[in-house]
Amino acid sequence: MIVWIVFIAFVLVFLALDLGLFHKNDHVIKSKEAGIWTAIWVTVALSFSGVIYWLFNAGLIENPTGLTPNNAVLKYITGYLIELSLSVDNVFVIAVIFGSFKIPPLYQHRVLFWGILGAIIFRALMIFFGVALINKFEWIIYIFGIFLLYTAFNMLKGEDENFDPKNSFVFRQIKKIYPVTTQMNGHDFFIRRMGVKAATPLFVALVVIELTDILFALDSIPAILAITADPFIVFTSNILAILGLRSMYFLISRMLEKFRFINYSLVVILAFVGLKMLFSHYIELPEWVSLAVISISLLSGILASVFIKEEEPVI
């Protein structure tokens, strides 16, 4: 428990420094700043693999699945890359939400800060129950596998391309429960007009992003559980990827149209992980195979987007 407490304390301290020191004053996050923070978070996450090795080698963490230190590191890196790659689709949805509710770039970081804080809490609960289900009912892994294959199929069909937050079920329910205004008052989530307290577009965007992230977690957490059922590895790889999501959003949200083939990479990753779950009791793949498939799929999507020129429409 000490190791868990130290890790969670590290996350909370950095979040406090993030909003209270590094981003105390609202400002537009430029690509250079976003690139620096993305590099910092990726470095922190990959460096944490050394901590994973030390903890498992020294026996300082509970090891319910009997992992060797080397296997623990491979599973951690693989889980981190899965979450990071699936976050690309999340970035697209966040950009659509901000655009739909006309959230100024000046306040987008604050919305994402509180959104990711809530995401950490919800994902921790989902990981806890997901690990418990797999350890108690082994057959649940087949349901997760089928669900991931279904998600990959829907992603391949492109059913989410016409997603409109203002027509979503969540937005309609918010308007029924609480007064909503289109007016903004700086970075405030609520304002009072003529004695009535109403939610600003910032709060509505925050709620929609929060609930959308829960839906994305239904994909990413089973995907990581296909790699390992070790709760500490699943939790740390997931949380460290999520913490880097804000800076990654500001880095790549302006370039989403250029990465037009990245969705195919995500389809391959989800389909591979889903199949791995379905055949987990019959075929045991080495960890380097999973890591290679995920890395090659992601890199192929990026390179294809860069080097394959988009056909110009015929006039």
PDB file of C-alpha atoms in Angstrom:
ATOM      1  CA  MET A   1       0.000   0.000   0.000  1.00  0.00           C
ATOM      2  CA  ILE A   2       2.925   2.354   0.640  1.00  0.00           C
ATOM      3  CA  VAL A   3       3.961   2.144  -3.012  1.00  0.00           C
ATOM      4  CA  TRP A   4       0.407   2.934  -4.148  1.00  0.00           C
ATOM      5  CA  ILE A   5       0.165   5.888  -1.750  1.00  0.00           C
ATOM      6  CA  VAL A   6       3.512   7.307  -2.921  1.00  0.00           C
ATOM      7  CA  PHE A   7       2.505   7.048  -6.590  1.00  0.00           C
ATOM      8  CA  ILE A   8      -0.915   8.669  -6.019  1.00  0.00           C
ATOM      9  CA  ALA A   9       0.729  11.403  -3.908  1.00  0.00           C
ATOM     10  CA  PHE A  10       3.169  12.069  -6.780  1.00  0.00           C
ATOM     11  CA  VAL A  11       0.264  12.461  -9.203  1.00  0.00           C
ATOM     12  CA  LEU A  12      -1.664  14.795  -6.865  1.00  0.00           C
ATOM     13  CA  VAL A  13       1.404  16.950  -6.148  1.00  0.00           C
ATOM     14  CA  PHE A  14       2.129  17.404  -9.833  1.00  0.00           C
ATOM     15  CA  LEU A  15      -1.495  18.260 -10.596  1.00  0.00           C
ATOM     16  CA  ALA A  16      -1.408  20.870  -7.817  1.00  0.00           C
ATOM     17  CA  LEU A  17       1.823  22.342  -9.235  1.00  0.00           C
ATOM     18  CA  ASP A  18       0.371  22.237 -12.733  1.00  0.00           C
ATOM     19  CA  LEU A  19      -2.641  24.436 -11.997  1.00  0.00           C
ATOM     20  CA  GLY A  20      -1.202  26.402  -9.075  1.00  0.00           C
ATOM     21  CA  LEU A  21       2.235  27.216 -10.529  1.00  0.00           C
ATOM     22  CA  PHE A  22       2.880  26.290 -14.168  1.00  0.00           C
ATOM     23  CA  HIS A  23      -0.562  27.353 -15.432  1.00  0.00           C
ATOM     24  CA  LYS A  24      -1.680  29.725 -12.690  1.00  0.00           C
ATOM     25  CA  ASN A  25      -2.567  32.366 -15.254  1.00  0.00           C
ATOM     26  CA  ASP A  26      -4.814  31.418 -18.167  1.00  0.00           C
ATOM     27  CA  HIS A  27      -2.948  31.525 -21.476  1.00  0.00           C
ATOM     28  CA  VAL A  28      -3.134  29.953 -24.917  1.00  0.00           C
ATOM     29  CA  ILE A  29      -0.973  26.821 -25.069  1.00  0.00           C
ATOM     30  CA  LYS A  30       1.300  27.145 -28.095  1.00  0.00           C
ATOM     31  CA  SER A  31       2.668  24.158 -30.017  1.00  0.00           C
ATOM     32  CA  LYS A  32       6.197  24.698 -28.642  1.00  0.00           C
ATOM     33  CA  GLU A  33       5.021  24.629 -25.011  1.00  0.00           C
ATOM     34  CA  ALA A  34       2.793  21.632 -25.710  1.00  0.00           C
ATOM     35  CA  GLY A  35       5.700  19.825 -27.371  1.00  0.00           C
ATOM     36  CA  ILE A  36       7.948  20.415 -24.361  1.00  0.00           C
ATOM     37  CA  TRP A  37       5.328  19.137 -21.900  1.00  0.00           C
ATOM     38  CA  THR A  38       4.535  16.145 -24.095  1.00  0.00           C
ATOM     39  CA  ALA A  39       8.249  15.248 -24.189  1.00  0.00           C
ATOM     40  CA  ILE A  40       8.447  15.656 -20.396  1.00  0.00           C
ATOM     41  CA  TRP A  41       5.492  13.368 -19.757  1.00  0.00           C
ATOM     42  CA  VAL A  42       6.651  10.711 -22.211  1.00  0.00           C
ATOM     43  CA  THR A  43      10.108  10.804 -20.584  1.00  0.00           C
ATOM     44  CA  VAL A  44       8.590  10.506 -17.102  1.00  0.00           C
ATOM     45  CA  ALA A  45       6.355   7.609 -18.186  1.00  0.00           C
ATOM     46  CA  LEU A  46       9.150   5.669 -19.908  1.00  0.00           C
ATOM     47  CA  SER A  47      11.564   6.365 -17.038  1.00  0.00           C
ATOM     48  CA  PHE A  48       8.981   4.921 -14.662  1.00  0.00           C
ATOM     49  CA  SER A  49       9.666   1.540 -16.280  1.00  0.00           C
ATOM     50  CA  GLY A  50      12.920   1.586 -14.264  1.00  0.00           C
ATOM     51  CA  VAL A  51      10.867   2.033 -11.094  1.00  0.00           C
ATOM     52  CA  ILE A  52       8.672  -0.907 -12.176  1.00  0.00           C
ATOM     53  CA  TYR A  53      11.761  -3.093 -12.610  1.00  0.00           C
ATOM     54  CA  TRP A  54      13.135  -2.082  -9.195  1.00  0.00           C
ATOM     55  CA  LEU A  55       9.823  -2.667  -7.393  1.00  0.00           C
ATOM     56  CA  PHE A  56       9.326  -6.149  -8.871  1.00  0.00           C
ATOM     57  CA  ASN A  57      12.996  -7.090  -8.537  1.00  0.00           C
ATOM     58  CA  ALA A  58      13.121  -6.063  -4.863  1.00  0.00           C
ATOM     59  CA  GLY A  59       9.695  -7.554  -4.084  1.00  0.00           C
ATOM     60  CA  LEU A  60       8.381  -4.216  -2.840  1.00  0.00           C
ATOM     61  CA  ILE A  61       5.047  -4.551  -4.650  1.00  0.00           C
ATOM     62  CA  GLU A  62       2.464  -7.290  -4.562  1.00  0.00           C
ATOM     63  CA  ASN A  63       2.897  -9.580  -7.574  1.00  0.00           C
ATOM     64  CA  PRO A  64      -0.380 -11.534  -7.950  1.00  0.00           C
ATOM     65  CA  THR A  65       0.353 -12.681 -11.505  1.00  0.00           C
ATOM     66  CA  GLY A  66       3.936 -13.846 -10.800  1.00  0.00           C
ATOM     67  CA  LEU A  67       5.715 -11.503 -13.215  1.00  0.00           C
ATOM     68  CA  THR A  68       9.481 -11.378 -13.571  1.00  0.00           C
ATOM     69  CA  PRO A  69      10.985  -7.850 -13.446  1.00  0.00           C
ATOM     70  CA  ASN A  70      11.687  -7.914 -17.214  1.00  0.00           C
ATOM     71  CA  ASN A  71       8.178  -9.073 -18.079  1.00  0.00           C
ATOM     72  CA  ALA A  72       6.707  -6.440 -15.757  1.00  0.00           C
ATOM     73  CA  VAL A  73       8.601  -3.711 -17.634  1.00  0.00           C
ATOM     74  CA  LEU A  74       7.487  -5.020 -21.049  1.00  0.00           C
ATOM     75  CA  LYS A  75       3.859  -5.210 -19.927  1.00  0.00           C
ATOM     76  CA  TYR A  76       4.029  -1.695 -18.473  1.00  0.00           C
ATOM     77  CA  ILE A  77       5.473  -0.171 -21.675  1.00  0.00           C
ATOM     78  CA  THR A  78       2.990  -2.084 -23.843  1.00  0.00           C
ATOM     79  CA  GLY A  79       0.062  -0.927 -21.698  1.00  0.00           C
ATOM     80  CA  TYR A  80       1.325   2.655 -21.802  1.00  0.00           C
ATOM     81  CA  LEU A  81       1.619   2.616 -25.604  1.00  0.00           C
ATOM     82  CA  ILE A  82      -1.890   1.166 -25.954  1.00  0.00           C
ATOM     83  CA  GLU A  83      -3.391   3.935 -23.832  1.00  0.00           C
ATOM     84  CA  LEU A  84      -1.317   6.605 -25.584  1.00  0.00           C
ATOM     85  CA  SER A  85      -2.348   5.420 -29.043  1.00  0.00           C
ATOM     86  CA  LEU A  86      -6.051   5.158 -28.138  1.00  0.00           C
ATOM     87  CA  SER A  87      -5.838   8.685 -26.708  1.00  0.00           C
ATOM     88  CA  VAL A  88      -5.400   9.996 -30.256  1.00  0.00           C
ATOM     89  CA  ASP A  89      -9.071   9.263 -30.942  1.00  0.00           C
ATOM     90  CA  ASN A  90      -9.935  10.969 -27.649  1.00  0.00           C
ATOM     91  CA  VAL A  91      -8.061  14.084 -28.806  1.00  0.00           C
ATOM     92  CA  PHE A  92     -10.261  14.287 -31.906  1.00  0.00           C
ATOM     93  CA  VAL A  93     -13.457  14.124 -29.821  1.00  0.00           C
ATOM     94  CA  ILE A  94     -12.169  16.764 -27.368  1.00  0.00           C
ATOM     95  CA  ALA A  95     -11.442  19.083 -30.315  1.00  0.00           C
ATOM     96  CA  VAL A  96     -15.001  18.583 -31.603  1.00  0.00           C
ATOM     97  CA  ILE A  97     -16.455  19.322 -28.142  1.00  0.00           C
ATOM     98  CA  PHE A  98     -14.427  22.512 -27.721  1.00  0.00           C
ATOM     99  CA  GLY A  99     -15.423  23.655 -31.195  1.00  0.00           C
ATOM    100  CA  SER A 100     -19.105  22.848 -30.680  1.00  0.00           C
ATOM    101  CA  PHE A 101     -19.362  24.834 -27.424  1.00  0.00           C
ATOM    102  CA  LYS A 102     -17.044  27.578 -28.722  1.00  0.00           C
ATOM    103  CA  ILE A 103     -14.552  27.258 -25.849  1.00  0.00           C
ATOM    104  CA  PRO A 104     -11.781  29.856 -26.336  1.00  0.00           C
ATOM    105  CA  PRO A 105      -8.224  28.399 -26.480  1.00  0.00           C
ATOM    106  CA  LEU A 106      -7.429  30.611 -23.474  1.00  0.00           C
ATOM    107  CA  TYR A 107      -9.562  28.426 -21.161  1.00  0.00           C
ATOM    108  CA  GLN A 108      -9.169  24.990 -22.738  1.00  0.00           C
ATOM    109  CA  HIS A 109      -6.303  23.942 -20.470  1.00  0.00           C
ATOM    110  CA  ARG A 110      -8.359  24.618 -17.315  1.00  0.00           C
ATOM    111  CA  VAL A 111     -11.249  22.527 -18.630  1.00  0.00           C
ATOM    112  CA  LEU A 112      -8.879  19.668 -19.490  1.00  0.00           C
ATOM    113  CA  PHE A 113      -7.215  19.896 -16.071  1.00  0.00           C
ATOM    114  CA  TRP A 114     -10.452  19.256 -14.191  1.00  0.00           C
ATOM    115  CA  GLY A 115     -11.549  16.764 -16.809  1.00  0.00           C
ATOM    116  CA  ILE A 116      -8.413  14.667 -16.370  1.00  0.00           C
ATOM    117  CA  LEU A 117      -8.636  14.895 -12.574  1.00  0.00           C
ATOM    118  CA  GLY A 118     -12.098  13.350 -12.788  1.00  0.00           C
ATOM    119  CA  ALA A 119     -10.887  10.818 -15.371  1.00  0.00           C
ATOM    120  CA  ILE A 120      -8.212   9.581 -12.950  1.00  0.00           C
ATOM    121  CA  ILE A 121     -10.837   8.875 -10.278  1.00  0.00           C
ATOM    122  CA  PHE A 122     -13.239   7.117 -12.654  1.00  0.00           C
ATOM    123  CA  ARG A 123     -10.496   5.061 -14.296  1.00  0.00           C
ATOM    124  CA  ALA A 124      -9.120   3.985 -10.932  1.00  0.00           C
ATOM    125  CA  LEU A 125     -12.560   2.591 -10.064  1.00  0.00           C
ATOM    126  CA  MET A 126     -12.924   0.913 -13.461  1.00  0.00           C
ATOM    127  CA  ILE A 127      -9.463  -0.664 -13.216  1.00  0.00           C
ATOM    128  CA  PHE A 128     -10.187  -1.946  -9.709  1.00  0.00           C
ATOM    129  CA  PHE A 129     -13.448  -3.597 -10.761  1.00  0.00           C
ATOM    130  CA  GLY A 130     -12.013  -4.774 -14.103  1.00  0.00           C
ATOM    131  CA  VAL A 131      -9.085  -6.554 -12.442  1.00  0.00           C
ATOM    132  CA  ALA A 132     -11.397  -8.010  -9.798  1.00  0.00           C
ATOM    133  CA  LEU A 133     -13.763  -9.353 -12.478  1.00  0.00           C
ATOM    134  CA  ILE A 134     -10.980 -10.979 -14.498  1.00  0.00           C
ATOM    135  CA  ASN A 135      -9.430 -12.567 -11.405  1.00  0.00           C
ATOM    136  CA  LYS A 136     -12.787 -13.858 -10.147  1.00  0.00           C
ATOM    137  CA  PHE A 137     -14.465 -14.751 -13.450  1.00  0.00           C
ATOM    138  CA  GLU A 138     -11.932 -15.774 -16.103  1.00  0.00           C
ATOM    139  CA  TRP A 139     -14.635 -15.995 -18.771  1.00  0.00           C
ATOM    140  CA  ILE A 140     -15.170 -12.212 -18.578  1.00  0.00           C
ATOM    141  CA  ILE A 141     -12.046 -11.824 -20.708  1.00  0.00           C
ATOM    142  CA  TYR A 142     -14.015 -13.206 -23.680  1.00  0.00           C
ATOM    143  CA  ILE A 143     -16.659 -10.496 -23.257  1.00  0.00           C
ATOM    144  CA  PHE A 144     -13.929  -7.841 -23.190  1.00  0.00           C
ATOM    145  CA  GLY A 145     -12.398  -9.343 -26.333  1.00  0.00           C
ATOM    146  CA  ILE A 146     -15.688  -9.342 -28.254  1.00  0.00           C
ATOM    147  CA  PHE A 147     -16.377  -5.768 -27.127  1.00  0.00           C
ATOM    148  CA  LEU A 148     -12.980  -4.596 -28.435  1.00  0.00           C
ATOM    149  CA  LEU A 149     -13.564  -6.304 -31.791  1.00  0.00           C
ATOM    150  CA  TYR A 150     -16.990  -4.647 -32.016  1.00  0.00           C
ATOM    151  CA  THR A 151     -15.399  -1.256 -31.236  1.00  0.00           C
ATOM    152  CA  ALA A 152     -12.734  -1.814 -33.900  1.00  0.00           C
ATOM    153  CA  PHE A 153     -15.457  -2.670 -36.445  1.00  0.00           C
ATOM    154  CA  ASN A 154     -17.429   0.489 -35.635  1.00  0.00           C
ATOM    155  CA  MET A 155     -14.264   2.571 -35.854  1.00  0.00           C
ATOM    156  CA  LEU A 156     -13.500   1.052 -39.256  1.00  0.00           C
ATOM    157  CA  LYS A 157     -16.992   2.002 -40.474  1.00  0.00           C
ATOM    158  CA  GLY A 158     -16.454   5.535 -39.161  1.00  0.00           C
ATOM    159  CA  GLU A 159     -19.759   5.737 -37.285  1.00  0.00           C
ATOM    160  CA  ASP A 160     -18.473   8.439 -34.911  1.00  0.00           C
ATOM    161  CA  GLU A 161     -17.447  10.909 -37.619  1.00  0.00           C
ATOM    162  CA  ASN A 162     -20.720  12.855 -37.358  1.00  0.00           C
ATOM    163  CA  PHE A 163     -20.596  13.206 -33.573  1.00  0.00           C
ATOM    164  CA  ASP A 164     -22.310  16.436 -32.485  1.00  0.00           C
ATOM    165  CA  PRO A 165     -22.000  17.224 -28.739  1.00  0.00           C
ATOM    166  CA  LYS A 166     -24.962  19.636 -28.822  1.00  0.00           C
ATOM    167  CA  ASN A 167     -27.253  16.862 -30.020  1.00  0.00           C
ATOM    168  CA  SER A 168     -25.899  14.320 -27.559  1.00  0.00           C
ATOM    169  CA  PHE A 169     -27.976  12.659 -24.842  1.00  0.00           C
ATOM    170  CA  VAL A 170     -25.635  14.074 -22.162  1.00  0.00           C
ATOM    171  CA  PHE A 171     -26.119  17.690 -23.234  1.00  0.00           C
ATOM    172  CA  ARG A 172     -29.915  17.337 -23.350  1.00  0.00           C
ATOM    173  CA  GLN A 173     -29.966  15.902 -19.820  1.00  0.00           C
ATOM    174  CA  ILE A 174     -27.752  18.694 -18.458  1.00  0.00           C
ATOM    175  CA  LYS A 175     -30.195  21.302 -19.788  1.00  0.00           C
ATOM    176  CA  LYS A 176     -33.078  19.479 -18.076  1.00  0.00           C
ATOM    177  CA  ILE A 177     -31.303  19.250 -14.715  1.00  0.00           C
ATOM    178  CA  TYR A 178     -29.558  22.622 -14.493  1.00  0.00           C
ATOM    179  CA  PRO A 179     -29.920  26.040 -16.193  1.00  0.00           C
ATOM    180  CA  VAL A 180     -27.396  26.502 -19.003  1.00  0.00           C
ATOM    181  CA  THR A 181     -26.234  29.808 -20.462  1.00  0.00           C
ATOM    182  CA  THR A 182     -24.250  30.619 -23.579  1.00  0.00           C
ATOM    183  CA  GLN A 183     -22.528  33.516 -21.798  1.00  0.00           C
ATOM    184  CA  MET A 184     -18.924  33.272 -20.596  1.00  0.00           C
ATOM    185  CA  ASN A 185     -17.390  34.911 -17.540  1.00  0.00           C
ATOM    186  CA  GLY A 186     -13.656  34.289 -17.771  1.00  0.00           C
ATOM    187  CA  HIS A 187     -12.762  30.759 -16.655  1.00  0.00           C
ATOM    188  CA  ASP A 188     -15.781  30.431 -14.351  1.00  0.00           C
ATOM    189  CA  PHE A 189     -17.862  27.275 -14.645  1.00  0.00           C
ATOM    190  CA  PHE A 190     -20.952  28.983 -13.206  1.00  0.00           C
ATOM    191  CA  ILE A 191     -22.354  32.517 -13.357  1.00  0.00           C
ATOM    192  CA  ARG A 192     -25.286  34.244 -11.666  1.00  0.00           C
ATOM    193  CA  ARG A 193     -27.625  36.325 -13.795  1.00  0.00           C
ATOM    194  CA  MET A 194     -30.767  37.991 -12.349  1.00  0.00           C
ATOM    195  CA  GLY A 195     -30.592  35.780  -9.264  1.00  0.00           C
ATOM    196  CA  VAL A 196     -30.308  32.532 -11.253  1.00  0.00           C
ATOM    197  CA  LYS A 197     -27.143  30.432 -11.141  1.00  0.00           C
ATOM    198  CA  ALA A 198     -26.409  28.864 -14.515  1.00  0.00           C
ATOM    199  CA  ALA A 199     -23.716  26.624 -15.967  1.00  0.00           C
ATOM    200  CA  THR A 200     -21.436  28.229 -18.556  1.00  0.00           C
ATOM    201  CA  PRO A 201     -20.272  26.486 -21.748  1.00  0.00           C
ATOM    202  CA  LEU A 202     -17.030  25.653 -19.872  1.00  0.00           C
ATOM    203  CA  PHE A 203     -18.907  23.466 -17.388  1.00  0.00           C
ATOM    204  CA  VAL A 204     -21.035  21.834 -20.069  1.00  0.00           C
ATOM    205  CA  ALA A 205     -17.905  21.021 -22.102  1.00  0.00           C
ATOM    206  CA  LEU A 206     -16.262  19.637 -18.951  1.00  0.00           C
ATOM    207  CA  VAL A 207     -19.173  17.279 -18.226  1.00  0.00           C
ATOM    208  CA  VAL A 208     -19.369  16.092 -21.838  1.00  0.00           C
ATOM    209  CA  ILE A 209     -15.589  15.498 -21.945  1.00  0.00           C
ATOM    210  CA  GLU A 210     -15.734  13.658 -18.607  1.00  0.00           C
ATOM    211  CA  LEU A 211     -18.486  11.288 -19.706  1.00  0.00           C
ATOM    212  CA  THR A 212     -16.897  10.827 -23.132  1.00  0.00           C
ATOM    213  CA  ASP A 213     -13.653   9.807 -21.432  1.00  0.00           C
ATOM    214  CA  ILE A 214     -15.553   7.160 -19.479  1.00  0.00           C
ATOM    215  CA  LEU A 215     -16.764   5.745 -22.792  1.00  0.00           C
ATOM    216  CA  PHE A 216     -13.198   5.725 -24.115  1.00  0.00           C
ATOM    217  CA  ALA A 217     -12.055   3.997 -20.927  1.00  0.00           C
ATOM    218  CA  LEU A 218     -14.433   1.150 -21.791  1.00  0.00           C
ATOM    219  CA  ASP A 219     -12.098   0.504 -24.732  1.00  0.00           C
ATOM    220  CA  SER A 220      -8.688   1.299 -23.292  1.00  0.00           C
ATOM    221  CA  ILE A 221      -8.933  -0.431 -19.915  1.00  0.00           C
ATOM    222  CA  PRO A 222     -10.004  -3.828 -21.335  1.00  0.00           C
ATOM    223  CA  ALA A 223      -7.223  -3.387 -23.896  1.00  0.00           C
ATOM    224  CA  ILE A 224      -4.632  -2.993 -21.135  1.00  0.00           C
ATOM    225  CA  LEU A 225      -6.199  -5.846 -19.162  1.00  0.00           C
ATOM    226  CA  ALA A 226      -5.474  -8.033 -22.188  1.00  0.00           C
ATOM    227  CA  ILE A 227      -1.789  -7.375 -21.600  1.00  0.00           C
ATOM    228  CA  THR A 228      -1.756  -7.944 -17.845  1.00  0.00           C
ATOM    229  CA  ALA A 229      -4.092  -8.286 -14.883  1.00  0.00           C
ATOM    230  CA  ASP A 230      -1.504  -6.838 -12.497  1.00  0.00           C
ATOM    231  CA  PRO A 231      -3.396  -3.886 -10.922  1.00  0.00           C
ATOM    232  CA  PHE A 232      -0.354  -1.689 -10.289  1.00  0.00           C
ATOM    233  CA  ILE A 233       0.925  -1.953 -13.874  1.00  0.00           C
ATOM    234  CA  VAL A 234      -2.553  -1.368 -15.317  1.00  0.00           C
ATOM    235  CA  PHE A 235      -3.131   1.650 -13.061  1.00  0.00           C
ATOM    236  CA  THR A 236       0.254   3.352 -13.491  1.00  0.00           C
ATOM    237  CA  SER A 237       0.465   2.883 -17.268  1.00  0.00           C
ATOM    238  CA  ASN A 238      -3.078   4.194 -17.694  1.00  0.00           C
ATOM    239  CA  ILE A 239      -2.713   7.203 -15.386  1.00  0.00           C
ATOM    240  CA  LEU A 240       0.664   8.324 -16.748  1.00  0.00           C
ATOM    241  CA  ALA A 241      -0.729   8.204 -20.289  1.00  0.00           C
ATOM    242  CA  ILE A 242      -3.784  10.211 -19.206  1.00  0.00           C
ATOM    243  CA  LEU A 243      -1.633  12.856 -17.503  1.00  0.00           C
ATOM    244  CA  GLY A 244       0.145  13.489 -20.799  1.00  0.00           C
ATOM    245  CA  LEU A 245      -3.132  13.759 -22.708  1.00  0.00           C
ATOM    246  CA  ARG A 246      -3.549  17.510 -22.127  1.00  0.00           C
ATOM    247  CA  SER A 247      -0.204  18.488 -23.642  1.00  0.00           C
ATOM    248  CA  MET A 248      -0.671  15.932 -26.429  1.00  0.00           C
ATOM    249  CA  TYR A 249      -4.050  17.501 -27.216  1.00  0.00           C
ATOM    250  CA  PHE A 250      -2.537  20.957 -27.710  1.00  0.00           C
ATOM    251  CA  LEU A 251       0.308  19.438 -29.736  1.00  0.00           C
ATOM    252  CA  ILE A 252      -1.654  17.358 -32.244  1.00  0.00           C
ATOM    253  CA  SER A 253      -5.190  18.828 -32.228  1.00  0.00           C
ATOM    254  CA  ARG A 254      -4.098  21.364 -34.838  1.00  0.00           C
ATOM    255  CA  MET A 255      -2.675  18.589 -37.012  1.00  0.00           C
ATOM    256  CA  LEU A 256      -5.526  16.049 -36.808  1.00  0.00           C
ATOM    257  CA  GLU A 257      -6.409  16.396 -40.485  1.00  0.00           C
ATOM    258  CA  LYS A 258      -2.847  15.418 -41.426  1.00  0.00           C
ATOM    259  CA  PHE A 259      -3.095  12.126 -39.492  1.00  0.00           C
ATOM    260  CA  ARG A 260      -5.951  10.815 -41.613  1.00  0.00           C
ATOM    261  CA  PHE A 261      -4.718   7.191 -41.511  1.00  0.00           C
ATOM    262  CA  ILE A 262      -4.225   6.998 -37.747  1.00  0.00           C
ATOM    263  CA  ASN A 263      -7.729   5.554 -37.237  1.00  0.00           C
ATOM    264  CA  TYR A 264      -6.697   2.470 -39.201  1.00  0.00           C
ATOM    265  CA  SER A 265      -3.808   2.021 -36.763  1.00  0.00           C
ATOM    266  CA  LEU A 266      -6.262   2.132 -33.866  1.00  0.00           C
ATOM    267  CA  VAL A 267      -8.497  -0.416 -35.622  1.00  0.00           C
ATOM    268  CA  VAL A 268      -5.548  -2.813 -35.957  1.00  0.00           C
ATOM    269  CA  ILE A 269      -4.519  -2.315 -32.312  1.00  0.00           C
ATOM    270  CA  LEU A 270      -8.034  -2.864 -30.942  1.00  0.00           C
ATOM    271  CA  ALA A 271      -8.608  -5.893 -33.201  1.00  0.00           C
ATOM    272  CA  PHE A 272      -5.261  -7.429 -32.204  1.00  0.00           C
ATOM    273  CA  VAL A 273      -5.904  -6.927 -28.492  1.00  0.00           C
ATOM    274  CA  GLY A 274      -9.465  -8.252 -28.837  1.00  0.00           C
ATOM    275  CA  LEU A 275      -8.243 -11.410 -30.588  1.00  0.00           C
ATOM    276  CA  LYS A 276      -5.506 -11.818 -27.998  1.00  0.00           C
ATOM    277  CA  MET A 277      -8.174 -11.803 -25.284  1.00  0.00           C
ATOM    278  CA  LEU A 278     -10.338 -14.341 -27.099  1.00  0.00           C
ATOM    279  CA  PHE A 279      -7.427 -16.760 -27.573  1.00  0.00           C
ATOM    280  CA  SER A 280      -5.644 -15.984 -24.291  1.00  0.00           C
ATOM    281  CA  HIS A 281      -6.339 -19.462 -22.863  1.00  0.00           C
ATOM    282  CA  TYR A 282      -5.078 -21.225 -26.002  1.00  0.00           C
ATOM    283  CA  ILE A 283      -2.206 -19.123 -27.383  1.00  0.00           C
ATOM    284  CA  GLU A 284       0.361 -17.299 -25.253  1.00  0.00           C
ATOM    285  CA  LEU A 285       2.207 -14.640 -27.221  1.00  0.00           C
ATOM    286  CA  PRO A 286       5.557 -13.285 -25.999  1.00  0.00           C
ATOM    287  CA  GLU A 287       5.328  -9.737 -24.684  1.00  0.00           C
ATOM    288  CA  TRP A 288       7.607  -8.387 -27.400  1.00  0.00           C
ATOM    289  CA  VAL A 289       5.056  -9.470 -30.043  1.00  0.00           C
ATOM    290  CA  SER A 290       2.317  -7.285 -28.537  1.00  0.00           C
ATOM    291  CA  LEU A 291       4.737  -4.388 -28.170  1.00  0.00           C
ATOM    292  CA  ALA A 292       5.885  -4.792 -31.797  1.00  0.00           C
ATOM    293  CA  VAL A 293       2.344  -4.987 -33.231  1.00  0.00           C
ATOM    294  CA  ILE A 294       1.234  -1.859 -31.360  1.00  0.00           C
ATOM    295  CA  SER A 295       4.383   0.128 -32.227  1.00  0.00           C
ATOM    296  CA  ILE A 296       4.404  -0.874 -35.911  1.00  0.00           C
ATOM    297  CA  SER A 297       0.666  -0.181 -36.303  1.00  0.00           C
ATOM    298  CA  LEU A 298       0.978   3.294 -34.805  1.00  0.00           C
ATOM    299  CA  LEU A 299       4.135   4.142 -36.749  1.00  0.00           C
ATOM    300  CA  SER A 300       2.621   2.856 -40.022  1.00  0.00           C
ATOM    301  CA  GLY A 301      -0.439   5.085 -39.595  1.00  0.00           C
ATOM    302  CA  ILE A 302       1.752   8.141 -38.968  1.00  0.00           C
ATOM    303  CA  LEU A 303       4.107   7.440 -41.882  1.00  0.00           C
ATOM    304  CA  ALA A 304       1.202   6.714 -44.252  1.00  0.00           C
ATOM    305  CA  SER A 305      -0.403  10.024 -43.266  1.00  0.00           C
ATOM    306  CA  VAL A 306       2.839  11.886 -43.927  1.00  0.00           C
ATOM    307  CA  PHE A 307       3.954  10.281 -47.192  1.00  0.00           C
ATOM    308  CA  ILE A 308       0.682   9.342 -48.949  1.00  0.00           C
ATOM    309  CA  LYS A 309      -0.658  12.495 -50.512  1.00  0.00           C
ATOM    310  CA  GLU A 310      -4.371  13.155 -50.319  1.00  0.00           C
ATOM    311  CA  GLU A 311      -6.114  13.041 -53.684  1.00  0.00           C
ATOM    312  CA  GLU A 312      -7.332  16.423 -54.802  1.00  0.00           C
ATOM    313  CA  PRO A 313     -11.041  16.548 -55.652  1.00  0.00           C
ATOM    314  CA  VAL A 314     -11.807  16.596 -59.359  1.00  0.00           C
ATOM    315  CA  ILE A 315     -13.566  19.805 -60.355  1.00  0.00           C
TER     316      ILE A 315
END
